[in-house]
Tab-separated table of C-alpha atoms in Angstrom:
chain	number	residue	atom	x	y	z
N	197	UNK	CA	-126.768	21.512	46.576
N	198	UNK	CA	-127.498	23.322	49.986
N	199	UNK	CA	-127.294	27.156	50.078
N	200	UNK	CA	-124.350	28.858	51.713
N	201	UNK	CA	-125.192	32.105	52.907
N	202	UNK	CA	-121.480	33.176	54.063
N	203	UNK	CA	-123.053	35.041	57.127
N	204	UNK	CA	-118.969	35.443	58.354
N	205	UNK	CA	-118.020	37.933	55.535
N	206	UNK	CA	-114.795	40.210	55.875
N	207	UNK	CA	-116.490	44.087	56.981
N	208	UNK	CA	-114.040	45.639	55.753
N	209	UNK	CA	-113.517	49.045	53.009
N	210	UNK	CA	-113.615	47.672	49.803
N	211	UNK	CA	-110.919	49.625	47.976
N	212	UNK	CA	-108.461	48.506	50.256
N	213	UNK	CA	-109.085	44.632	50.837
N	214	UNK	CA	-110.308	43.587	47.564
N	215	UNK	CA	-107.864	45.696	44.997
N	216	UNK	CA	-109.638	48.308	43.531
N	217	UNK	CA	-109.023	52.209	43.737
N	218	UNK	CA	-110.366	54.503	46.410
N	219	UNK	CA	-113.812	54.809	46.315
N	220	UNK	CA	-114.456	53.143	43.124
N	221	UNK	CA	-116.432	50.524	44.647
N	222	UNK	CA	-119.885	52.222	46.433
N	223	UNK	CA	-121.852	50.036	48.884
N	224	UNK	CA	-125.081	50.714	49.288
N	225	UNK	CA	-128.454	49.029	50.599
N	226	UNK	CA	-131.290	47.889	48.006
N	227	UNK	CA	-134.444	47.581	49.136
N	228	UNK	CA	-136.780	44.504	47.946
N	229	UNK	CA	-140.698	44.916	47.121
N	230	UNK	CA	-141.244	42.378	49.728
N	231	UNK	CA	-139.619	44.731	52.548
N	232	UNK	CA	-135.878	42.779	52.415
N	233	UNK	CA	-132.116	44.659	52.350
N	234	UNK	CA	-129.948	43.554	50.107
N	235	UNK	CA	-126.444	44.443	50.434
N	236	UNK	CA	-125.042	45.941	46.885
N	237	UNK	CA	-122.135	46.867	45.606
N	238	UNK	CA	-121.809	49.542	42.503
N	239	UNK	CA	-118.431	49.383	40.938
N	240	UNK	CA	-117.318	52.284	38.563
N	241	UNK	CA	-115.958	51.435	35.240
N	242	UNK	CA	-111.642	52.342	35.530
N	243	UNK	CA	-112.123	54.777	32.516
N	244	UNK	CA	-115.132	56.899	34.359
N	245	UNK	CA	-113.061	56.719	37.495
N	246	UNK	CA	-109.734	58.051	36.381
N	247	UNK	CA	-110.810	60.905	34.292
N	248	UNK	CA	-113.038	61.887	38.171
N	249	UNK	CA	-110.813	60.148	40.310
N	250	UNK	CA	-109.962	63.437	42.241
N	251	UNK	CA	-113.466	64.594	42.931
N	252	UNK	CA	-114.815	60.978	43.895
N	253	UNK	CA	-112.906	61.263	47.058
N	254	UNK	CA	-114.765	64.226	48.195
N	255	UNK	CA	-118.188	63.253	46.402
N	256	UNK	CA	-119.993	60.730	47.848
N	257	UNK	CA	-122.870	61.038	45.061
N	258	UNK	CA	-121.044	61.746	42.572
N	259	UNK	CA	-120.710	57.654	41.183
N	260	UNK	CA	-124.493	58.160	41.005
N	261	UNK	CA	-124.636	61.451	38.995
N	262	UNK	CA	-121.995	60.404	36.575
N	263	UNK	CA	-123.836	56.944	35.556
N	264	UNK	CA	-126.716	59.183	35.263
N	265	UNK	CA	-125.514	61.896	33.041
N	266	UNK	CA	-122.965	59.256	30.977
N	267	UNK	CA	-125.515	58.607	27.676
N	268	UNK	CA	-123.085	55.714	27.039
N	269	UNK	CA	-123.506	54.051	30.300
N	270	UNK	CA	-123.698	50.717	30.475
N	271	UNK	CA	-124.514	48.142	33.327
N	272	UNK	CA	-123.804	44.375	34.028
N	273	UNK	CA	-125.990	43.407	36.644
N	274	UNK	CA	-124.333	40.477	38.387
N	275	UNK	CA	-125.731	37.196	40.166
N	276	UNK	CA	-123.473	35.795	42.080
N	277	UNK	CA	-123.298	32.030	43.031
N	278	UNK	CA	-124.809	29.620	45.438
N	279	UNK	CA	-121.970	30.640	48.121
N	280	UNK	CA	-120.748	33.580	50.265
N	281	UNK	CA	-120.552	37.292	49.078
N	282	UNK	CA	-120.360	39.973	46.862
N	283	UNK	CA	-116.629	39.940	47.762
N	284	UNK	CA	-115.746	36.062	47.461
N	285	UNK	CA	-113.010	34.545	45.880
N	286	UNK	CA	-112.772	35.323	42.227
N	287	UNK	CA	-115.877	37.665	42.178
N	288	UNK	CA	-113.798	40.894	42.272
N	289	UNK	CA	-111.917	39.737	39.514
N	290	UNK	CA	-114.859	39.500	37.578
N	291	UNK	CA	-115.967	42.788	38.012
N	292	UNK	CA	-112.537	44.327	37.382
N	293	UNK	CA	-112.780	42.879	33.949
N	294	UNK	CA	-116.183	43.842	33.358
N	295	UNK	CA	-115.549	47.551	34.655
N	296	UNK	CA	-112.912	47.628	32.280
N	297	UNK	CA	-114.998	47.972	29.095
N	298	UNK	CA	-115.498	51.421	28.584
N	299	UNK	CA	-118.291	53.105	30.431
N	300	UNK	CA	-119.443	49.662	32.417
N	301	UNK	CA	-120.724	49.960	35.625
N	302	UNK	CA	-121.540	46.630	37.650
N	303	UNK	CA	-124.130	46.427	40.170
N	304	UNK	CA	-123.685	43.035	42.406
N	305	UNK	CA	-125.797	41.823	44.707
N	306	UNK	CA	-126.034	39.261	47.994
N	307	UNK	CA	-129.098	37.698	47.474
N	308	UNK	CA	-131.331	37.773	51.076
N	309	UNK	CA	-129.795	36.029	53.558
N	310	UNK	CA	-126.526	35.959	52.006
N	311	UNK	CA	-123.320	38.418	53.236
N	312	UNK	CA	-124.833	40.997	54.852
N	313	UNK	CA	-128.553	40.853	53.540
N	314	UNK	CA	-131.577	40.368	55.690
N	315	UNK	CA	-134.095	37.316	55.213
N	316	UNK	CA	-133.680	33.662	53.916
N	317	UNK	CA	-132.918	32.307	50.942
N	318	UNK	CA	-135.936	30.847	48.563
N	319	UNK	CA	-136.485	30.450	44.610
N	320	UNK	CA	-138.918	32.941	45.074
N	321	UNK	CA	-136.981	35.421	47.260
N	322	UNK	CA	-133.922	34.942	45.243
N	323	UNK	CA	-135.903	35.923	41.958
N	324	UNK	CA	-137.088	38.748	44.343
N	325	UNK	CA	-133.899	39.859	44.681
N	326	UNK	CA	-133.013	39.530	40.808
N	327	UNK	CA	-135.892	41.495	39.863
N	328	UNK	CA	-135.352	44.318	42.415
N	329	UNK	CA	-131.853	44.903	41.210
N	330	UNK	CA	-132.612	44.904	37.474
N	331	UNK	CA	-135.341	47.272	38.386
N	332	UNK	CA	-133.074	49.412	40.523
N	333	UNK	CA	-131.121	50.142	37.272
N	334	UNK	CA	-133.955	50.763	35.329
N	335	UNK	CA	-135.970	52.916	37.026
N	336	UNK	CA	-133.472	54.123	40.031
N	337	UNK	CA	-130.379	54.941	37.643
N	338	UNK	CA	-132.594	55.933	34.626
N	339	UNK	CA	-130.675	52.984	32.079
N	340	UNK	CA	-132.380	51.862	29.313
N	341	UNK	CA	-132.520	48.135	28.628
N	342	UNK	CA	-130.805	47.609	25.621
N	343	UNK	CA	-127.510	49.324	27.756
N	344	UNK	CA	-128.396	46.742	30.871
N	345	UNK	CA	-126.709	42.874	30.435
N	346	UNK	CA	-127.952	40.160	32.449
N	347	UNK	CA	-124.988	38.366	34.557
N	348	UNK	CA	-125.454	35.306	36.238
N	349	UNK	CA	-122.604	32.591	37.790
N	350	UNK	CA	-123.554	28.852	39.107
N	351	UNK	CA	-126.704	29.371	40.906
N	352	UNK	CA	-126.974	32.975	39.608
N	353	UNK	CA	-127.936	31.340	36.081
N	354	UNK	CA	-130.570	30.377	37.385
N	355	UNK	CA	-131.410	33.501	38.726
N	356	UNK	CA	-130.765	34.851	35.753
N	357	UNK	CA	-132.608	33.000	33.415
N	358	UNK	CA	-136.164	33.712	35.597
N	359	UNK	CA	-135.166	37.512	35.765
N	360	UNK	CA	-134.869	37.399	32.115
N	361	UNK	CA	-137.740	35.339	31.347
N	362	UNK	CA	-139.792	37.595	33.687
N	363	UNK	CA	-139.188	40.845	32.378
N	364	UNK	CA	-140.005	39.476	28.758
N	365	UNK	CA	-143.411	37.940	30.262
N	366	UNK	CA	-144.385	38.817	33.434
N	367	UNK	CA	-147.478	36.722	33.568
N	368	UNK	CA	-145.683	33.337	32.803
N	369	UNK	CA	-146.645	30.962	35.151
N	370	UNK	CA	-142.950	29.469	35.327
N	371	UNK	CA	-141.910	32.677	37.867
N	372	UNK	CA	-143.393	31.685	40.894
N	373	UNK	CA	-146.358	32.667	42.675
N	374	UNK	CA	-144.222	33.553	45.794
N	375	UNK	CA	-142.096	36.063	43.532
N	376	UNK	CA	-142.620	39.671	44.655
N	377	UNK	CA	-141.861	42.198	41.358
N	378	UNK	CA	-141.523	45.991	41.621
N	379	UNK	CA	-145.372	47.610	41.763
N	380	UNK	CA	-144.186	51.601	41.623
N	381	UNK	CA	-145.567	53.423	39.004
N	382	UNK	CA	-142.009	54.115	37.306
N	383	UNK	CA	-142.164	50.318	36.222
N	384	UNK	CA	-143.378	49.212	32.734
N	385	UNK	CA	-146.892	48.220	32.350
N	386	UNK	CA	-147.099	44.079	32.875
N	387	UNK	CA	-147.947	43.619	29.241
N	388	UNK	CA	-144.938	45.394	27.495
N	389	UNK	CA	-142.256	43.320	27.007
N	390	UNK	CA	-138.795	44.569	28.069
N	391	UNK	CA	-135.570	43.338	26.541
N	392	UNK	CA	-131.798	43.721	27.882
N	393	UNK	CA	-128.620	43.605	25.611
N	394	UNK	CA	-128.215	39.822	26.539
N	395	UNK	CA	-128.174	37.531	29.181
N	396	UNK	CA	-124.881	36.283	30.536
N	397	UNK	CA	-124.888	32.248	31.690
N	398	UNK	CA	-121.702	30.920	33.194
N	399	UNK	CA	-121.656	27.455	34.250
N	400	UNK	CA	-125.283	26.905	33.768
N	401	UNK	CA	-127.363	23.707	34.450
N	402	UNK	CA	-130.826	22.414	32.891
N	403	UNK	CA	-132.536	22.580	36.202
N	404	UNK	CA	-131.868	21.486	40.045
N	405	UNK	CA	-132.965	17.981	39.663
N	406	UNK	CA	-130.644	17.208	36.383
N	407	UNK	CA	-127.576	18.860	38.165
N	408	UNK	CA	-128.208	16.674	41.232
N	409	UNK	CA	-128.217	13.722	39.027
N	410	UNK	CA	-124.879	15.220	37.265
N	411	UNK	CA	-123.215	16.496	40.395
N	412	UNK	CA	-120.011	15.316	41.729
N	413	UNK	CA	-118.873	16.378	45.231
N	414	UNK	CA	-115.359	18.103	44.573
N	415	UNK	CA	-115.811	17.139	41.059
N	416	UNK	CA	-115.132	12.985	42.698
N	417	UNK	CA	-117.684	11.373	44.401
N	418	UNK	CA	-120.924	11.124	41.901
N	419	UNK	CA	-124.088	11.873	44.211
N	420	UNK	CA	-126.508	10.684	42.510
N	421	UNK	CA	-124.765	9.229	39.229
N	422	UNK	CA	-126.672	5.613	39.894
N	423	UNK	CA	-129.977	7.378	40.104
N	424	UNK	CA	-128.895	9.620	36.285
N	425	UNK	CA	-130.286	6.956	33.048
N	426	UNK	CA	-133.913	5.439	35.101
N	427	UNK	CA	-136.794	7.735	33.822
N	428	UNK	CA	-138.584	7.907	36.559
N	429	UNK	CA	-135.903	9.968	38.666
N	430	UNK	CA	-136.288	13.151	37.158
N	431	UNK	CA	-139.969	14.121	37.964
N	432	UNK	CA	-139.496	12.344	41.679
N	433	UNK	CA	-136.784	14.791	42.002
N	434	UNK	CA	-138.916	17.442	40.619
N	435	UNK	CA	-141.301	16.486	43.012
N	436	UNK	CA	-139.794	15.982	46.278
N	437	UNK	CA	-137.880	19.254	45.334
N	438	UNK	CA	-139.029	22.799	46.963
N	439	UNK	CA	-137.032	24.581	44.310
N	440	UNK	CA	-136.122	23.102	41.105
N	441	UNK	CA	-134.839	26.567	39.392
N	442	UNK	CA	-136.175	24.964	35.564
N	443	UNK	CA	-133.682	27.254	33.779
N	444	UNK	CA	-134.377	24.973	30.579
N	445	UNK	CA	-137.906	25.754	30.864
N	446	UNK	CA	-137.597	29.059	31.691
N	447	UNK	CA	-135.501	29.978	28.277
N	448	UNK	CA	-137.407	28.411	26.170
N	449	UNK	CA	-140.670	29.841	26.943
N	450	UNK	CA	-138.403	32.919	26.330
N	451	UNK	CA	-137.526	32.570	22.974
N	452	UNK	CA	-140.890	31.175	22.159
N	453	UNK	CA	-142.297	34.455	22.942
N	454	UNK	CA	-140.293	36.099	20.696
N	455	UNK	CA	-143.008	38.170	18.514
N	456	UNK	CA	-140.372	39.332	15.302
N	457	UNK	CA	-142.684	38.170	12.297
N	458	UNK	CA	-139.863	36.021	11.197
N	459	UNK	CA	-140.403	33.242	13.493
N	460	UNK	CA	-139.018	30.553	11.511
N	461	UNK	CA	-135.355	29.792	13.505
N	462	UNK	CA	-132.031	29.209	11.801
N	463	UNK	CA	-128.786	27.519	13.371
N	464	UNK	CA	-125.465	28.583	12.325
N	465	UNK	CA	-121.668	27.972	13.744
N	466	UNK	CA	-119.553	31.266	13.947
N	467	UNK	CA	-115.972	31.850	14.980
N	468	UNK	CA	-116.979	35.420	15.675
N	469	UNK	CA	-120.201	37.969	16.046
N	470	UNK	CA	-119.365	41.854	16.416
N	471	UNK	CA	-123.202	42.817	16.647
N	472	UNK	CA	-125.783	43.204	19.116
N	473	UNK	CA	-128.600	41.125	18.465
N	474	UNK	CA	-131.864	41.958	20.769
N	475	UNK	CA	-132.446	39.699	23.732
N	476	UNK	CA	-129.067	37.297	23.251
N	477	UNK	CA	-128.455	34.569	25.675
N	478	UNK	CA	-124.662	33.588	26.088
N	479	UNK	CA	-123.876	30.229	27.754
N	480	UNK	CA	-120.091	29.985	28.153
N	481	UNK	CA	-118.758	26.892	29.861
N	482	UNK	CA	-115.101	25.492	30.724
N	483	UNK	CA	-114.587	22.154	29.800
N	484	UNK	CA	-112.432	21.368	33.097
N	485	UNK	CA	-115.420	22.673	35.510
N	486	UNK	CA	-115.314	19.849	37.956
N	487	UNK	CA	-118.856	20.998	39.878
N	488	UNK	CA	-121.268	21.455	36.888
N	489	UNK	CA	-120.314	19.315	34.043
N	490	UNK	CA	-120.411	21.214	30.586
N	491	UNK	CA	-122.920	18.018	29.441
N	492	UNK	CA	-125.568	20.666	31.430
N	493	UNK	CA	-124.794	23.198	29.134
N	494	UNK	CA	-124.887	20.928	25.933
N	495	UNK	CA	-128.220	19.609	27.412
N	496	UNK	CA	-129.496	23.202	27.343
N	497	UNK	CA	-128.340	23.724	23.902
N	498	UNK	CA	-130.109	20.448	23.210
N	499	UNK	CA	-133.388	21.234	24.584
N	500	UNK	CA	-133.910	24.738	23.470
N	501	UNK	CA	-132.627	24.070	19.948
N	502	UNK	CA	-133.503	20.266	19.532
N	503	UNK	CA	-130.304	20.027	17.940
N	504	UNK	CA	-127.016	18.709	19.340
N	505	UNK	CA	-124.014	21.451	19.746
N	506	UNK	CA	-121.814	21.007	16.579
N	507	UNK	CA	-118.570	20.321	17.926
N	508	UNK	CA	-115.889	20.731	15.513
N	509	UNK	CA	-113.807	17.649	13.919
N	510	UNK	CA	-110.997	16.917	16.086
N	511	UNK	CA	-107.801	18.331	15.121
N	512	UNK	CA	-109.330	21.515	14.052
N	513	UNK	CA	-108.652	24.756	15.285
N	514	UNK	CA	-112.259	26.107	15.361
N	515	UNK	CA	-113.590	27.548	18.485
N	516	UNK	CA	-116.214	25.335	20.144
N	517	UNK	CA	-119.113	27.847	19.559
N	518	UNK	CA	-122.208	27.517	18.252
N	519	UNK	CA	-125.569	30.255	17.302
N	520	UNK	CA	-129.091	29.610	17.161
N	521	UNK	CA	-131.269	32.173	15.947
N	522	UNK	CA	-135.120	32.960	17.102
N	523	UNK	CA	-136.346	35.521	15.166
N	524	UNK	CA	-135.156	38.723	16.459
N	525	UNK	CA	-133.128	36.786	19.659
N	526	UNK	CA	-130.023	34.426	19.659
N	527	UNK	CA	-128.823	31.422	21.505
N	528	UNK	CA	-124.951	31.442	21.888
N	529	UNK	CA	-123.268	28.538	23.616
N	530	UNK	CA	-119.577	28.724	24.007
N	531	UNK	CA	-116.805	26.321	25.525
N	532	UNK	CA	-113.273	27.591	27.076
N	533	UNK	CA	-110.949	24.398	27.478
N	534	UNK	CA	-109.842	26.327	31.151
N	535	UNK	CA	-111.318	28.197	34.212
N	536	UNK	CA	-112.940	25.186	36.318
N	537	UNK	CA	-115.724	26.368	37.291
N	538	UNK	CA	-115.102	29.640	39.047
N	539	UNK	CA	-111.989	31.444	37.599
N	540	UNK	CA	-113.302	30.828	33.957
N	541	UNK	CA	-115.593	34.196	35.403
N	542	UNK	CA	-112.821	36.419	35.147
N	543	UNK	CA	-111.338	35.121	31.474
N	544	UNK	CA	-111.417	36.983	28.429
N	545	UNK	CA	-114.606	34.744	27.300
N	546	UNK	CA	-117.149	36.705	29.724
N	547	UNK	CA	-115.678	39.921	29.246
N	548	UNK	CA	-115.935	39.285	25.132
N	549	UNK	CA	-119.465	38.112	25.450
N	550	UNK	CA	-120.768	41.442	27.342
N	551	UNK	CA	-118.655	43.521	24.666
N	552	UNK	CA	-120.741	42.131	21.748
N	553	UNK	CA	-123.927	41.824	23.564
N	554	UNK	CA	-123.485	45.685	23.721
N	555	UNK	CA	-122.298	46.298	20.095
N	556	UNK	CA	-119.147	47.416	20.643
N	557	UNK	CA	-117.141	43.979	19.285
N	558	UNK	CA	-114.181	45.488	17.685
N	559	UNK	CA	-115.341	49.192	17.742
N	560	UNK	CA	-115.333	50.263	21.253
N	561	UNK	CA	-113.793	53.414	19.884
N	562	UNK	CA	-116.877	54.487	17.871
N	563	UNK	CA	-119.587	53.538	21.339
């Protein structure tokens, strides 16, 4: 699955091309640790922007100073996918539903050498990138961690999952040596763990080398189907492989460093959760998504739970969710019969999924 870095991207004023209101969308350039410019976009949350709309025209720092002085400010940090820009296809959409929970900001990123960012693409660099924009929030735009949630899309799960695992452990030897993280004195000490409101998968897979073994090309041609059920085709993948993003890997040596004393983990099946657990991951897949099976994200389930997801008896009208709990974090893996593999972004599922990751469920009037 090459990298497509969508050099050719529309330059154009966001507002007007891509739907949203004057000035609501701010670009701006992050820098990287390792001396790279990321093109980012902050997107204002519709409520923030309408009761300021006036002022934001003659403001230019004024998105900035409102995040900052908003003690209910949240922010979705999102990862985009292995192709184009911050601006591609449904992307926008996605962030109009996001910025549409009260007092939601997004920041999205290109990743180095995507849209208009300098530098190549690598694991490494991309984790870079992950890490520089979750530390941006942090330590930039002064937001605590339990108000920050985790977004990543395709390849951005991937991304995802390492920023996430990082942050919880930054001396585990499954972020790579290459990785540059944030060294400035406003960052937390290496040892202290820090923990977001929840980590948002969509259309994940168990690493590089399964998906390759799963992939289809336009969801038709199997690539590497004949290679999928001999054993020895998974490490010679792993192997021969430069960058096997081990997302499977990386989450569970995540929730095995949970330190809650209860350590003892429980599965249940919910239709619903309206609380915010610390340090949730949410998988949600669509069944249709012709590029990355679902199987990847049942194979996920699998291997951090080493229990099959509990699908419900045919005929039944329960949602196709299931819950594992790790002590004080929880494993949510969700399946939407629609979306394929891109559109499913901008569904109610995604925009649900950050709601209870940051309590607000069925109370958004009382956050």
């Amino acid at each position: 699955m090459a990298l497509s870095t969508g050099a050719q991207w529309a330059a154009a004023t966001p507002a007007l091309i891509f739907g949203f209101a004057p000035n609501q969308v701010h670009p701006f350039t992050l820098p990287t640790p390792d001396g790279e410019k990321l093109y980012a976009w902050h997107v204002l949350p519709l409520d923030v922007y309408a009761k300021h709309r006036t002022a934001l025209q003659q403001d230019p720092n004024l998105p900035l100073c409102l995040l900052r002085t908003d003690p209910k400010a949240k922010v979705a940090v999102v990862l985009h996918g292995n192709a184009g820009h911050v601006a591609q296809a449904w992307r926008t959409d996605t962030y109009r539903s996001f910025t549409s929970i009260a007092h939601t900001h997004v920041l999205a990123i290109d990743y180095r050498g995507f849209g208009k960012s300098t530098g190549s693409p690598s694991e490494a660099g991309l984790i870079t990138d992950g890490i520089a924009a979750v530390q941006h929030v942090l330590s930039n735009w002064g937001v605590p961690p339990e108000r920050i949630a985790i977004v990543g899309h395709s390849l951005g799960t991937a991304v995802a999952s390492a920023v996430t695992m990082y942050f919880a452990d930054q001396s585990s030897s499954l972020i790579p040596n290459a990785t540059v993280a944030d060294s400035s004195p406003t960052s937390k000490p290496a040892q202290e763990a820090i923990h977001f409101a929840g980590t948002l998968l969509i259309s994940p897979f168990i690493s590089l080398p399964s998906l390759l073994l799963d992939y289809s090309i336009g969801g038709v041609l199997p690539l590497l189907f004949p290679l999928r059920h001999l054993r020895f085709a998974h490490p010679l993948l792993a192997k021969v492989m430069h960058s096997p993003w081990p997302t499977a890997l990386r989450l569970k040596a995540y929730f095995a460093s949970s330190t809650s004393p209860s350590s003892s983990p429980s599965s249940s099946s919910s239709t619903s959760t309206h609380r915010a657990v610390k340090g949730t991951v949410h998988i949600l897949h669509a069944l249709d998504d012709r590029e990355i099976p679902p199987r990847q994200s049942e194979g996920l389930y699998a291997a951090l739970t080493g229990r099959s997801v509990p699908w419900p008896d045919v005929g039944t009208k329960r949602p196709l969710r299931a819950e594992h709990v790790f002590a004080d974090r929880k494993l949510v893996v969700e399946f939407v019969g629609k979306g394929g593999h891109d559109r499913v972004c901008t569904y109610s599922g995604p925009n649900l999924a950050l709601r209870d990751m940051f309590g607000l469920g069925q109370s958004d009037a009382d956050m």
